[in-house]
N, CA and C atoms as an extended XYZ file, in Angstrom:
501
Properties=species:S:1:pos:R:3:atomname:S:1:resname:S:1:resid:I:1 pbc="F F F"
N       -13.048       -7.101      -15.138 N   SER     1
C       -12.808       -8.524      -15.024 CA  SER     1
C       -13.336       -9.288      -16.226 C   SER     1
N       -14.058       -8.647      -17.106 N   LYS     2
C       -14.637       -9.345      -18.258 CA  LYS     2
C       -13.718       -9.333      -19.475 C   LYS     2
N       -12.559       -8.686      -19.384 N   ILE     3
C       -11.650       -8.588      -20.523 CA  ILE     3
C       -10.991       -9.922      -20.841 C   ILE     3
N       -10.705      -10.710      -19.818 N   VAL     4
C       -10.043      -11.994      -20.005 CA  VAL     4
C       -10.913      -13.106      -19.428 C   VAL     4
N       -10.752      -14.343      -19.924 N   PRO     5
C       -11.612      -15.426      -19.453 CA  PRO     5
C       -11.316      -15.912      -18.032 C   PRO     5
N       -10.092      -15.670      -17.546 N   GLU     6
C        -9.738      -16.120      -16.203 CA  GLU     6
C        -8.799      -15.118      -15.546 C   GLU     6
N        -9.044      -14.837      -14.289 N   ILE     7
C        -8.219      -13.921      -13.502 CA  ILE     7
C        -7.810      -14.632      -12.221 C   ILE     7
N        -6.561      -14.453      -11.847 N   THR     8
C        -6.094      -14.964      -10.560 CA  THR     8
C        -5.661      -13.783       -9.709 C   THR     8
N        -6.272      -13.654       -8.555 N   VAL     9
C        -5.898      -12.641       -7.573 CA  VAL     9
C        -5.056      -13.350       -6.525 C   VAL     9
N        -3.806      -12.913       -6.378 N   ALA    10
C        -2.905      -13.543       -5.418 CA  ALA    10
C        -2.581      -12.563       -4.305 C   ALA    10
N        -2.522      -13.072       -3.096 N   ALA    11
C        -2.220      -12.231       -1.941 CA  ALA    11
C        -1.183      -12.917       -1.070 C   ALA    11
N        -0.416      -12.102       -0.386 N   ILE    12
C         0.589      -12.631        0.539 CA  ILE    12
C         0.637      -11.707        1.745 C   ILE    12
N         0.891      -12.275        2.887 N   GLY    13
C         0.984      -11.474        4.099 CA  GLY    13
C         2.253      -10.647        4.126 C   GLY    13
N         2.121       -9.434        4.613 N   GLY    14
C         3.266       -8.551        4.748 CA  GLY    14
C         3.487       -8.149        6.190 C   GLY    14
N         4.546       -7.429        6.422 N   ASN    15
C         4.867       -7.039        7.788 CA  ASN    15
C         3.845       -6.067        8.387 C   ASN    15
N         3.177       -5.273        7.576 N   HIS    16
C         2.180       -4.332        8.111 CA  HIS    16
C         0.907       -5.028        8.573 C   HIS    16
N         0.630       -6.216        8.044 N   GLY    17
C        -0.574       -6.942        8.427 CA  GLY    17
C        -0.389       -7.889        9.594 C   GLY    17
N         0.830       -7.992       10.089 N   GLU    18
C         1.100       -8.889       11.218 CA  GLU    18
C         0.415       -8.393       12.489 C   GLU    18
N        -0.089       -9.321       13.246 N   ASN    19
C        -0.654       -8.972       14.550 CA  ASN    19
C         0.494       -8.936       15.548 C   ASN    19
N         0.672       -7.779       16.171 N   ARG    20
C         1.826       -7.564       17.039 CA  ARG    20
C         1.416       -7.146       18.443 C   ARG    20
N         2.297       -7.453       19.355 N   LYS    21
C         2.158       -7.038       20.746 CA  LYS    21
C         3.533       -6.531       21.174 C   LYS    21
N         3.596       -5.291       21.599 N   ASN    22
C         4.872       -4.665       21.964 CA  ASN    22
C         5.895       -4.751       20.836 C   ASN    22
N         5.415       -4.583       19.587 N   GLY    23
C         6.288       -4.584       18.420 CA  GLY    23
C         6.698       -5.940       17.895 C   GLY    23
N         6.287       -7.022       18.541 N   LYS    24
C         6.682       -8.365       18.123 CA  LYS    24
C         5.463       -9.148       17.638 C   LYS    24
N         5.657       -9.895       16.552 N   THR    25
C         4.608      -10.773       16.068 CA  THR    25
C         4.355      -11.869       17.102 C   THR    25
N         3.081      -12.127       17.387 N   PHE    26
C         2.781      -13.134       18.401 CA  PHE    26
C         1.821      -14.208       17.920 C   PHE    26
N         1.494      -14.205       16.642 N   THR    27
C         0.626      -15.244       16.084 CA  THR    27
C         1.335      -15.894       14.896 C   THR    27
N         0.611      -16.702       14.144 N   THR    28
C         1.195      -17.408       13.000 CA  THR    28
C         1.285      -16.505       11.775 C   THR    28
N         2.046      -16.949       10.772 N   PHE    29
C         2.137      -16.205        9.520 CA  PHE    29
C         0.780      -16.093        8.839 C   PHE    29
N        -0.075      -17.088        9.036 N   GLY    30
C        -1.398      -17.080        8.426 CA  GLY    30
C        -2.356      -16.103        9.066 C   GLY    30
N        -2.068      -15.649       10.262 N   ASP    31
C        -2.904      -14.683       10.965 CA  ASP    31
C        -2.412      -13.285       10.608 C   ASP    31
N        -2.830      -12.825        9.439 N   ASN    32
C        -2.307      -11.576        8.890 CA  ASN    32
C        -3.466      -10.784        8.296 C   ASN    32
N        -3.582       -9.535        8.670 N   ASP    33
C        -4.689       -8.704        8.202 CA  ASP    33
C        -4.639       -8.464        6.692 C   ASP    33
N        -3.438       -8.444        6.104 N   ASP    34
C        -3.322       -8.284        4.652 CA  ASP    34
C        -4.025       -9.434        3.933 C   ASP    34
N        -3.812      -10.642        4.416 N   VAL    35
C        -4.415      -11.837        3.826 CA  VAL    35
C        -5.901      -11.902        4.159 C   VAL    35
N        -6.269      -11.535        5.378 N   ALA    36
C        -7.673      -11.583        5.797 CA  ALA    36
C        -8.554      -10.705        4.912 C   ALA    36
N        -8.046       -9.579        4.503 N   LEU    37
C        -8.816       -8.683        3.631 CA  LEU    37
C        -9.139       -9.365        2.308 C   LEU    37
N        -8.151      -10.016        1.709 N   VAL    38
C        -8.361      -10.686        0.426 CA  VAL    38
C        -9.243      -11.917        0.606 C   VAL    38
N        -9.125      -12.598        1.739 N   GLU    39
C       -10.013      -13.731        2.022 CA  GLU    39
C       -11.465      -13.264        2.063 C   GLU    39
N       -11.731      -12.103        2.613 N   SER    40
C       -13.092      -11.557        2.652 CA  SER    40
C       -13.605      -11.257        1.252 C   SER    40
N       -12.751      -10.679        0.423 N   VAL    41
C       -13.140      -10.394       -0.970 CA  VAL    41
C       -13.431      -11.698       -1.704 C   VAL    41
N       -12.594      -12.719       -1.510 N   ALA    42
C       -12.813      -14.020       -2.159 CA  ALA    42
C       -14.149      -14.621       -1.735 C   ALA    42
N       -14.475      -14.487       -0.468 N   GLU    43
C       -15.754      -15.012        0.033 CA  GLU    43
C       -16.943      -14.279       -0.605 C   GLU    43
N       -16.828      -12.977       -0.730 N   ILE    44
C       -17.906      -12.185       -1.353 CA  ILE    44
C       -18.061      -12.568       -2.823 C   ILE    44
N       -16.954      -12.676       -3.550 N   PHE    45
C       -17.012      -13.062       -4.958 CA  PHE    45
C       -17.549      -14.478       -5.108 C   PHE    45
N       -17.172      -15.363       -4.186 N   GLY    46
C       -17.639      -16.749       -4.230 CA  GLY    46
C       -19.127      -16.891       -4.067 C   GLY    46
N       -19.767      -15.887       -3.460 N   ALA    47
C       -21.216      -15.915       -3.270 CA  ALA    47
C       -21.968      -15.618       -4.564 C   ALA    47
N       -21.256      -15.158       -5.595 N   ASN    48
C       -21.898      -14.850       -6.876 CA  ASN    48
C       -21.076      -15.472       -8.011 C   ASN    48
N       -21.086      -16.816       -8.129 N   PRO    49
C       -20.252      -17.483       -9.130 CA  PRO    49
C       -20.650      -17.158      -10.571 C   PRO    49
N       -21.896      -16.802      -10.787 N   GLU    50
C       -22.317      -16.467      -12.153 CA  GLU    50
C       -21.563      -15.239      -12.662 C   GLU    50
N       -21.396      -14.256      -11.818 N   ALA    51
C       -20.701      -13.035      -12.220 CA  ALA    51
C       -19.193      -13.129      -12.045 C   ALA    51
N       -18.740      -13.851      -11.011 N   TYR    52
C       -17.329      -13.829      -10.655 CA  TYR    52
C       -16.659      -15.189      -10.635 C   TYR    52
N       -17.276      -16.196      -11.222 N   GLY    53
C       -16.718      -17.544      -11.209 CA  GLY    53
C       -15.398      -17.666      -11.942 C   GLY    53
N       -15.096      -16.743      -12.841 N   HIS    54
C       -13.837      -16.781      -13.591 CA  HIS    54
C       -12.679      -16.134      -12.822 C   HIS    54
N       -12.964      -15.614      -11.629 N   ILE    55
C       -11.930      -15.002      -10.800 CA  ILE    55
C       -11.524      -15.986       -9.708 C   ILE    55
N       -10.268      -16.378       -9.739 N   LYS    56
C        -9.720      -17.312       -8.755 CA  LYS    56
C        -8.829      -16.554       -7.780 C   LYS    56
N        -8.678      -17.107       -6.597 N   PHE    57
C        -7.854      -16.484       -5.569 CA  PHE    57
C        -6.770      -17.450       -5.121 C   PHE    57
N        -5.548      -16.958       -5.021 N   ALA    58
C        -4.418      -17.725       -4.497 CA  ALA    58
C        -4.027      -17.072       -3.177 C   ALA    58
N        -4.338      -17.753       -2.093 N   ILE    59
C        -4.112      -17.199       -0.758 CA  ILE    59
C        -3.360      -18.235        0.069 C   ILE    59
N        -2.213      -17.870        0.632 N   PRO    60
C        -1.453      -18.831        1.433 CA  PRO    60
C        -2.147      -19.105        2.765 C   PRO    60
N        -1.874      -20.272        3.322 N   THR    61
C        -2.454      -20.586        4.621 CA  THR    61
C        -1.537      -20.173        5.759 C   THR    61
N        -0.265      -20.486        5.675 N   ASP    62
C         0.655      -20.149        6.759 CA  ASP    62
C         2.070      -19.981        6.219 C   ASP    62
N         2.186      -19.319        5.081 N   GLU    63
C         3.470      -19.135        4.414 CA  GLU    63
C         3.674      -17.652        4.104 C   GLU    63
N         4.922      -17.267        3.877 N   LEU    64
C         5.250      -15.886        3.524 CA  LEU    64
C         5.647      -15.749        2.057 C   LEU    64
N         5.443      -16.828        1.299 N   SER    65
C         5.603      -16.777       -0.152 CA  SER    65
C         4.666      -17.818       -0.740 C   SER    65
N         4.354      -17.650       -2.007 N   LEU    66
C         3.545      -18.653       -2.698 CA  LEU    66
C         3.912      -18.674       -4.156 C   LEU    66
N         3.594      -19.776       -4.792 N   THR    67
C         3.803      -19.901       -6.229 CA  THR    67
C         2.515      -20.357       -6.874 C   THR    67
N         2.333      -19.943       -8.101 N   LEU    68
C         1.212      -20.427       -8.890 CA  LEU    68
C         1.640      -20.455      -10.342 C   LEU    68
N         1.032      -21.351      -11.091 N   GLU    69
C         1.353      -21.473      -12.503 CA  GLU    69
C         0.267      -20.806      -13.322 C   GLU    69
N         0.698      -19.939      -14.226 N   VAL    70
C        -0.216      -19.244      -15.122 CA  VAL    70
C         0.369      -19.335      -16.530 C   VAL    70
N        -0.363      -19.944      -17.446 N   LYS    71
C         0.057      -20.089      -18.842 CA  LYS    71
C         1.460      -20.693      -18.961 C   LYS    71
N         1.744      -21.671      -18.107 N   GLY    72
C         3.019      -22.361      -18.163 CA  GLY    72
C         4.172      -21.629      -17.489 C   GLY    72
N         3.901      -20.487      -16.906 N   LYS    73
C         4.928      -19.716      -16.203 CA  LYS    73
C         4.685      -19.815      -14.702 C   LYS    73
N         5.756      -19.973      -13.939 N   ILE    74
C         5.631      -20.027      -12.492 CA  ILE    74
C         5.821      -18.619      -11.944 C   ILE    74
N         4.809      -18.166      -11.238 N   ILE    75
C         4.858      -16.847      -10.614 CA  ILE    75
C         5.088      -17.053       -9.122 C   ILE    75
N         6.100      -16.399       -8.614 N   GLY    76
C         6.403      -16.431       -7.186 CA  GLY    76
C         6.034      -15.095       -6.570 C   GLY    76
N         5.398      -15.150       -5.414 N   ILE    77
C         4.963      -13.919       -4.760 CA  ILE    77
C         5.443      -13.929       -3.313 C   ILE    77
N         6.043      -12.828       -2.919 N   THR    78
C         6.423      -12.618       -1.528 CA  THR    78
C         6.281      -11.135       -1.240 C   THR    78
N         6.111      -10.803        0.007 N   HIS    79
C         5.962       -9.389        0.342 CA  HIS    79
C         7.263       -8.634        0.129 C   HIS    79
N         8.370       -9.216        0.496 N   GLY    80
C         9.669       -8.572        0.304 CA  GLY    80
C        10.400       -8.305        1.602 C   GLY    80
N         9.692       -8.324        2.709 N   HIS    81
C        10.358       -8.041        3.984 CA  HIS    81
C        11.267       -9.176        4.448 C   HIS    81
N        11.187      -10.320        3.785 N   LEU    82
C        12.078      -11.438        4.096 CA  LEU    82
C        13.481      -11.213        3.521 C   LEU    82
N        13.574      -10.392        2.471 N   ALA    83
C        14.844      -10.150        1.791 CA  ALA    83
C        15.630       -9.085        2.554 C   ALA    83
N        16.736       -9.493        3.137 N   ARG    84
C        17.469       -8.565        4.003 CA  ARG    84
C        18.900       -8.319        3.554 C   ARG    84
N        19.529       -9.264        2.862 N   ALA    85
C        20.945       -9.126        2.506 CA  ALA    85
C        21.083       -8.401        1.174 C   ALA    85
N        21.816       -7.309        1.166 N   GLY    86
C        22.046       -6.554       -0.055 CA  GLY    86
C        21.790       -5.078        0.155 C   GLY    86
N        22.282       -4.282       -0.791 N   ALA    87
C        22.107       -2.834       -0.723 CA  ALA    87
C        21.016       -2.428       -1.702 C   ALA    87
N        19.864       -2.108       -1.195 N   GLY    88
C        18.752       -1.694       -2.037 CA  GLY    88
C        17.804       -2.833       -2.345 C   GLY    88
N        16.573       -2.492       -2.700 N   PRO    89
C        15.537       -3.504       -2.938 CA  PRO    89
C        15.908       -4.552       -3.982 C   PRO    89
N        16.438       -4.139       -5.133 N   GLU    90
C        16.725       -5.123       -6.174 CA  GLU    90
C        17.792       -6.108       -5.727 C   GLU    90
N        18.851       -5.625       -5.131 N   ALA    91
C        19.919       -6.519       -4.670 CA  ALA    91
C        19.409       -7.464       -3.591 C   ALA    91
N        18.565       -6.954       -2.699 N   LYS    92
C        18.017       -7.796       -1.633 CA  LYS    92
C        17.152       -8.912       -2.199 C   LYS    92
N        16.246       -8.574       -3.135 N   LEU    93
C        15.357       -9.594       -3.701 CA  LEU    93
C        16.115      -10.566       -4.583 C   LEU    93
N        17.099      -10.071       -5.313 N   ARG    94
C        17.896      -10.964       -6.169 CA  ARG    94
C        18.651      -11.986       -5.323 C   ARG    94
N        19.238      -11.545       -4.243 N   ARG    95
C        19.940      -12.463       -3.347 CA  ARG    95
C        18.959      -13.440       -2.700 C   ARG    95
N        17.807      -12.929       -2.280 N   TRP    96
C        16.816      -13.761       -1.607 CA  TRP    96
C        16.327      -14.884       -2.526 C   TRP    96
N        16.002      -14.542       -3.786 N   ILE    97
C        15.490      -15.574       -4.694 CA  ILE    97
C        16.592      -16.576       -5.028 C   ILE    97
N        17.831      -16.128       -5.121 N   ALA    98
C        18.945      -17.057       -5.347 CA  ALA    98
C        19.069      -18.030       -4.173 C   ALA    98
N        18.931      -17.514       -2.955 N   ASP    99
C        18.990      -18.383       -1.776 CA  ASP    99
C        17.825      -19.372       -1.760 C   ASP    99
N        16.647      -18.952       -2.198 N   GLN   100
C        15.493      -19.848       -2.249 CA  GLN   100
C        15.729      -20.959       -3.265 C   GLN   100
N        16.372      -20.611       -4.377 N   THR   101
C        16.710      -21.611       -5.388 CA  THR   101
C        17.703      -22.623       -4.827 C   THR   101
N        18.735      -22.135       -4.167 N   LEU   102
C        19.733      -23.033       -3.576 CA  LEU   102
C        19.133      -23.905       -2.481 C   LEU   102
N        18.144      -23.364       -1.764 N   GLY   103
C        17.476      -24.137       -0.721 CA  GLY   103
C        16.356      -25.013       -1.244 C   GLY   103
N        16.183      -25.036       -2.563 N   ARG   104
C        15.160      -25.842       -3.231 CA  ARG   104
C        13.742      -25.566       -2.725 C   ARG   104
N        13.498      -24.291       -2.436 N   GLN   105
C        12.158      -23.866       -2.062 CA  GLN   105
C        11.337      -23.681       -3.330 C   GLN   105
N        10.042      -23.856       -3.242 N   ALA   106
C         9.179      -23.784       -4.429 CA  ALA   106
C         9.316      -22.453       -5.161 C   ALA   106
N         9.402      -21.363       -4.425 N   ILE   107
C         9.482      -20.055       -5.070 CA  ILE   107
C        10.784      -19.885       -5.848 C   ILE   107
N        11.799      -20.677       -5.511 N   GLY   108
C        13.069      -20.616       -6.222 CA  GLY   108
C        12.984      -21.050       -7.666 C   GLY   108
N        11.874      -21.673       -8.059 N   ASP   109
C        11.663      -22.097       -9.445 CA  ASP   109
C        10.889      -21.078      -10.274 C   ASP   109
N        10.610      -19.916       -9.716 N   CYS   110
C         9.721      -18.971      -10.411 CA  CYS   110
C        10.369      -18.363      -11.649 C   CYS   110
N         9.520      -18.073      -12.626 N   ASP   111
C         9.912      -17.340      -13.829 CA  ASP   111
C         9.711      -15.849      -13.614 C   ASP   111
N         8.706      -15.521      -12.798 N   ILE   112
C         8.344      -14.136      -12.511 CA  ILE   112
C         8.252      -14.015      -10.992 C   ILE   112
N         9.008      -13.097      -10.415 N   LEU   113
C         8.969      -12.852       -8.979 CA  LEU   113
C         8.262      -11.521       -8.747 C   LEU   113
N         7.205      -11.561       -7.953 N   VAL   114
C         6.452      -10.356       -7.608 CA  VAL   114
C         6.664      -10.085       -6.125 C   VAL   114
N         7.012       -8.850       -5.806 N   SER   115
C         7.218       -8.476       -4.415 CA  SER   115
C         6.530       -7.155       -4.101 C   SER   115
N         6.377       -6.927       -2.820 N   GLY   116
C         5.851       -5.659       -2.318 CA  GLY   116
C         6.909       -5.062       -1.405 C   GLY   116
N         6.493       -4.415       -0.348 N   HIS   117
C         7.340       -3.921        0.742 CA  HIS   117
C         8.121       -2.652        0.411 C   HIS   117
N         8.587       -2.482       -0.811 N   TYR   118
C         9.460       -1.355       -1.131 CA  TYR   118
C         8.725       -0.169       -1.755 C   TYR   118
N         7.418       -0.186       -1.748 N   HIS   119
C         6.527        0.947       -2.012 CA  HIS   119
C         6.427        1.445       -3.448 C   HIS   119
N         7.448        1.336       -4.282 N   SER   120
C         7.346        1.910       -5.621 CA  SER   120
C         7.579        0.857       -6.695 C   SER   120
N         7.020        1.112       -7.872 N   LEU   121
C         7.130        0.183       -8.992 CA  LEU   121
C         8.579        0.075       -9.447 C   LEU   121
N         9.056       -1.148       -9.561 N   LYS   122
C        10.387       -1.419      -10.085 CA  LYS   122
C        10.303       -2.689      -10.927 C   LYS   122
N        11.070       -2.732      -11.997 N   LEU   123
C        11.097       -3.882      -12.890 CA  LEU   123
C        12.541       -4.239      -13.184 C   LEU   123
N        12.829       -5.522      -13.273 N   ALA   124
C        14.173       -5.957      -13.654 CA  ALA   124
C        14.086       -7.296      -14.368 C   ALA   124
N        15.009       -7.499      -15.290 N   ASP   125
C        15.152       -8.760      -15.995 CA  ASP   125
C        16.474       -9.360      -15.556 C   ASP   125
N        16.412      -10.444      -14.777 N   TRP   126
C        17.604      -11.091      -14.242 CA  TRP   126
C        17.999      -12.310      -15.075 C   TRP   126
N        17.574      -12.353      -16.305 N   GLY   127
C        17.879      -13.508      -17.156 CA  GLY   127
C        16.784      -14.542      -17.050 C   GLY   127
N        16.894      -15.452      -16.106 N   GLY   128
C        15.890      -16.501      -15.936 CA  GLY   128
C        14.661      -16.067      -15.150 C   GLY   128
N        14.756      -14.933      -14.473 N   VAL   129
C        13.648      -14.450      -13.641 CA  VAL   129
C        13.381      -12.980      -13.953 C   VAL   129
N        12.111      -12.665      -14.151 N   LYS   130
C        11.683      -11.271      -14.271 CA  LYS   130
C        11.185      -10.840      -12.897 C   LYS   130
N        11.631       -9.679      -12.422 N   TRP   131
C        11.211       -9.169      -11.111 CA  TRP   131
C        10.275       -7.985      -11.295 C   TRP   131
N         9.139       -8.054      -10.622 N   ILE   132
C         8.187       -6.954      -10.621 CA  ILE   132
C         7.933       -6.557       -9.173 C   ILE   132
N         8.317       -5.346       -8.834 N   GLN   133
C         8.088       -4.782       -7.501 CA  GLN   133
C         6.814       -3.952       -7.580 C   GLN   133
N         5.816       -4.339       -6.811 N   ALA   134
C         4.517       -3.665       -6.861 CA  ALA   134
C         4.560       -2.311       -6.153 C   ALA   134
N         3.846       -1.338       -6.697 N   PRO   135
C         3.716       -0.067       -5.995 CA  PRO   135
C         2.763       -0.220       -4.809 C   PRO   135
N         2.730        0.769       -3.961 N   ALA   136
C         1.863        0.739       -2.777 CA  ALA   136
C         0.687        1.692       -2.949 C   ALA   136
N        -0.350        1.444       -2.176 N   LEU   137
C        -1.523        2.310       -2.181 CA  LEU   137
C        -1.478        3.365       -1.080 C   LEU   137
N        -0.390        3.425       -0.351 N   ASP   138
C        -0.343        4.296        0.826 CA  ASP   138
C        -0.141        5.777        0.522 C   ASP   138
N         0.066        6.137       -0.730 N   GLY   139
C         0.252        7.549       -1.058 CA  GLY   139
C         1.646        8.042       -0.707 C   GLY   139
N         2.525        7.131       -0.379 N   GLY   140
C         3.883        7.503       -0.019 CA  GLY   140
C         3.997        7.725        1.475 C   GLY   140
N         4.600        6.802        2.167 N   SER   141
C         4.704        6.952        3.619 CA  SER   141
C         5.829        7.901        3.982 C   SER   141
N         5.644        8.608        5.064 N   VAL   142
C         6.672        9.503        5.568 CA  VAL   142
C         7.931        8.699        5.905 C   VAL   142
N         7.749        7.527        6.546 N   TRP   143
C         8.890        6.689        6.903 CA  TRP   143
C         9.710        6.336        5.661 C   TRP   143
N         9.031        5.893        4.585 N   TRP   144
C         9.744        5.486        3.376 CA  TRP   144
C        10.479        6.672        2.754 C   TRP   144
N         9.818        7.800        2.655 N   ARG   145
C        10.426        8.993        2.054 CA  ARG   145
C        11.651        9.430        2.849 C   ARG   145
N        11.517        9.427        4.167 N   GLN   146
C        12.625        9.912        4.987 CA  GLN   146
C        13.749        8.890        5.148 C   GLN   146
N        13.457        7.605        4.961 N   SER   147
C        14.523        6.611        5.081 CA  SER   147
C        15.232        6.347        3.761 C   SER   147
N        14.538        6.548        2.628 N   THR   148
C        15.148        6.252        1.326 CA  THR   148
C        15.303        7.471        0.427 C   THR   148
N        14.567        8.523        0.700 N   GLY   149
C        14.569        9.684       -0.183 CA  GLY   149
C        13.613        9.534       -1.351 C   GLY   149
N        13.021        8.364       -1.509 N   GLU   150
C        12.106        8.107       -2.622 CA  GLU   150
C        10.687        8.549       -2.286 C   GLU   150
N        10.026        9.064       -3.277 N   ILE   151
C         8.602        9.373       -3.152 CA  ILE   151
C         7.874        8.392       -4.060 C   ILE   151
N         7.063        7.545       -3.463 N   ALA   152
C         6.402        6.484       -4.216 CA  ALA   152
C         5.053        6.958       -4.748 C   ALA   152
N         4.835        6.793       -6.051 N   ASP   153
C         3.523        7.061       -6.625 CA  ASP   153
C         2.545        5.981       -6.184 C   ASP   153
N         1.310        6.364       -5.970 N   VAL   154
C         0.254        5.415       -5.627 CA  VAL   154
C         0.003        4.520       -6.835 C   VAL   154
N        -0.207        3.228       -6.594 N   GLY   155
C        -0.468        2.347       -7.712 CA  GLY   155
C        -0.964        0.986       -7.304 C   GLY   155
N        -1.543        0.302       -8.277 N   VAL   156
C        -1.984       -1.087       -8.133 CA  VAL   156
C        -1.332       -1.861       -9.266 C   VAL   156
N        -0.772       -3.013       -8.957 N   LEU   157
C        -0.096       -3.818       -9.961 CA  LEU   157
C        -1.076       -4.802      -10.593 C   LEU   157
N        -1.180       -4.731      -11.886 N   THR   158
C        -1.971       -5.668      -12.675 CA  THR   158
C        -1.142       -6.005      -13.909 C   THR   158
N        -1.048       -7.275      -14.252 N   PHE   159
C        -0.312       -7.634      -15.456 CA  PHE   159
C        -0.902       -8.894      -16.059 C   PHE   159
N        -0.633       -9.092      -17.336 N   LEU   160
C        -1.090      -10.271      -18.062 CA  LEU   160
C         0.082      -11.224      -18.237 C   LEU   160
N        -0.207      -12.499      -18.201 N   VAL   161
C         0.812      -13.521      -18.419 CA  VAL   161
C         0.359      -14.371      -19.602 C   VAL   161
N         1.261      -14.545      -20.566 N   SER   162
C         1.002      -15.434      -21.702 CA  SER   162
C         2.112      -16.477      -21.738 C   SER   162
N         2.080      -17.332      -22.720 N   GLU   163
C         3.113      -18.338      -22.863 CA  GLU   163
C         4.493      -17.697      -23.028 C   GLU   163
N         4.544      -16.459      -23.531 N   ARG   164
C         5.793      -15.741      -23.731 CA  ARG   164
C         6.290      -15.082      -22.458 C   ARG   164
N         5.438      -14.963      -21.450 N   GLY   165
C         5.831      -14.327      -20.187 CA  GLY   165
C         4.912      -13.175      -19.842 C   GLY   165
N         5.474      -12.138      -19.227 N   VAL   166
C         4.699      -10.985      -18.771 CA  VAL   166
C         4.480      -10.028      -19.939 C   VAL   166
N         3.239       -9.546      -20.051 N   THR   167
C         2.932       -8.521      -21.053 CA  THR   167
C         2.199       -7.371      -20.397 C   THR   167
């Protein structure tokens, strides 16, 4: 964390963190274990501002997407499970972000779209939007392998943003 003067850790709730009863979500979008974990880390870091004061956290309260501005670029983050129309992850996310733009949602203005849900690292340049699909830490789920044929490498997504975009 000492390599750069400021770090933003962003988190978004996903379908695996939802609190469910009989397979159905029964609480709010903000009541999500994925987000709760990052909230705990933010609280721990906040207790030591001398060491970690340069690390900021972007955590939604009751939304399934968020935007933040970094070096003049708008970064949109969503888990990816909201994107349903299309064949394959890229087509689904591309359609979803286009619909968000048409609906004048904040994430529709993003320069960089970051998503999860699809387990493996994927990158695309859609002209006005760069898409980064984050890898998963699950070591490759049996469900994902058997439903898609893909074997996902374990990974954590970290990237730098400058005035020029993603580096």
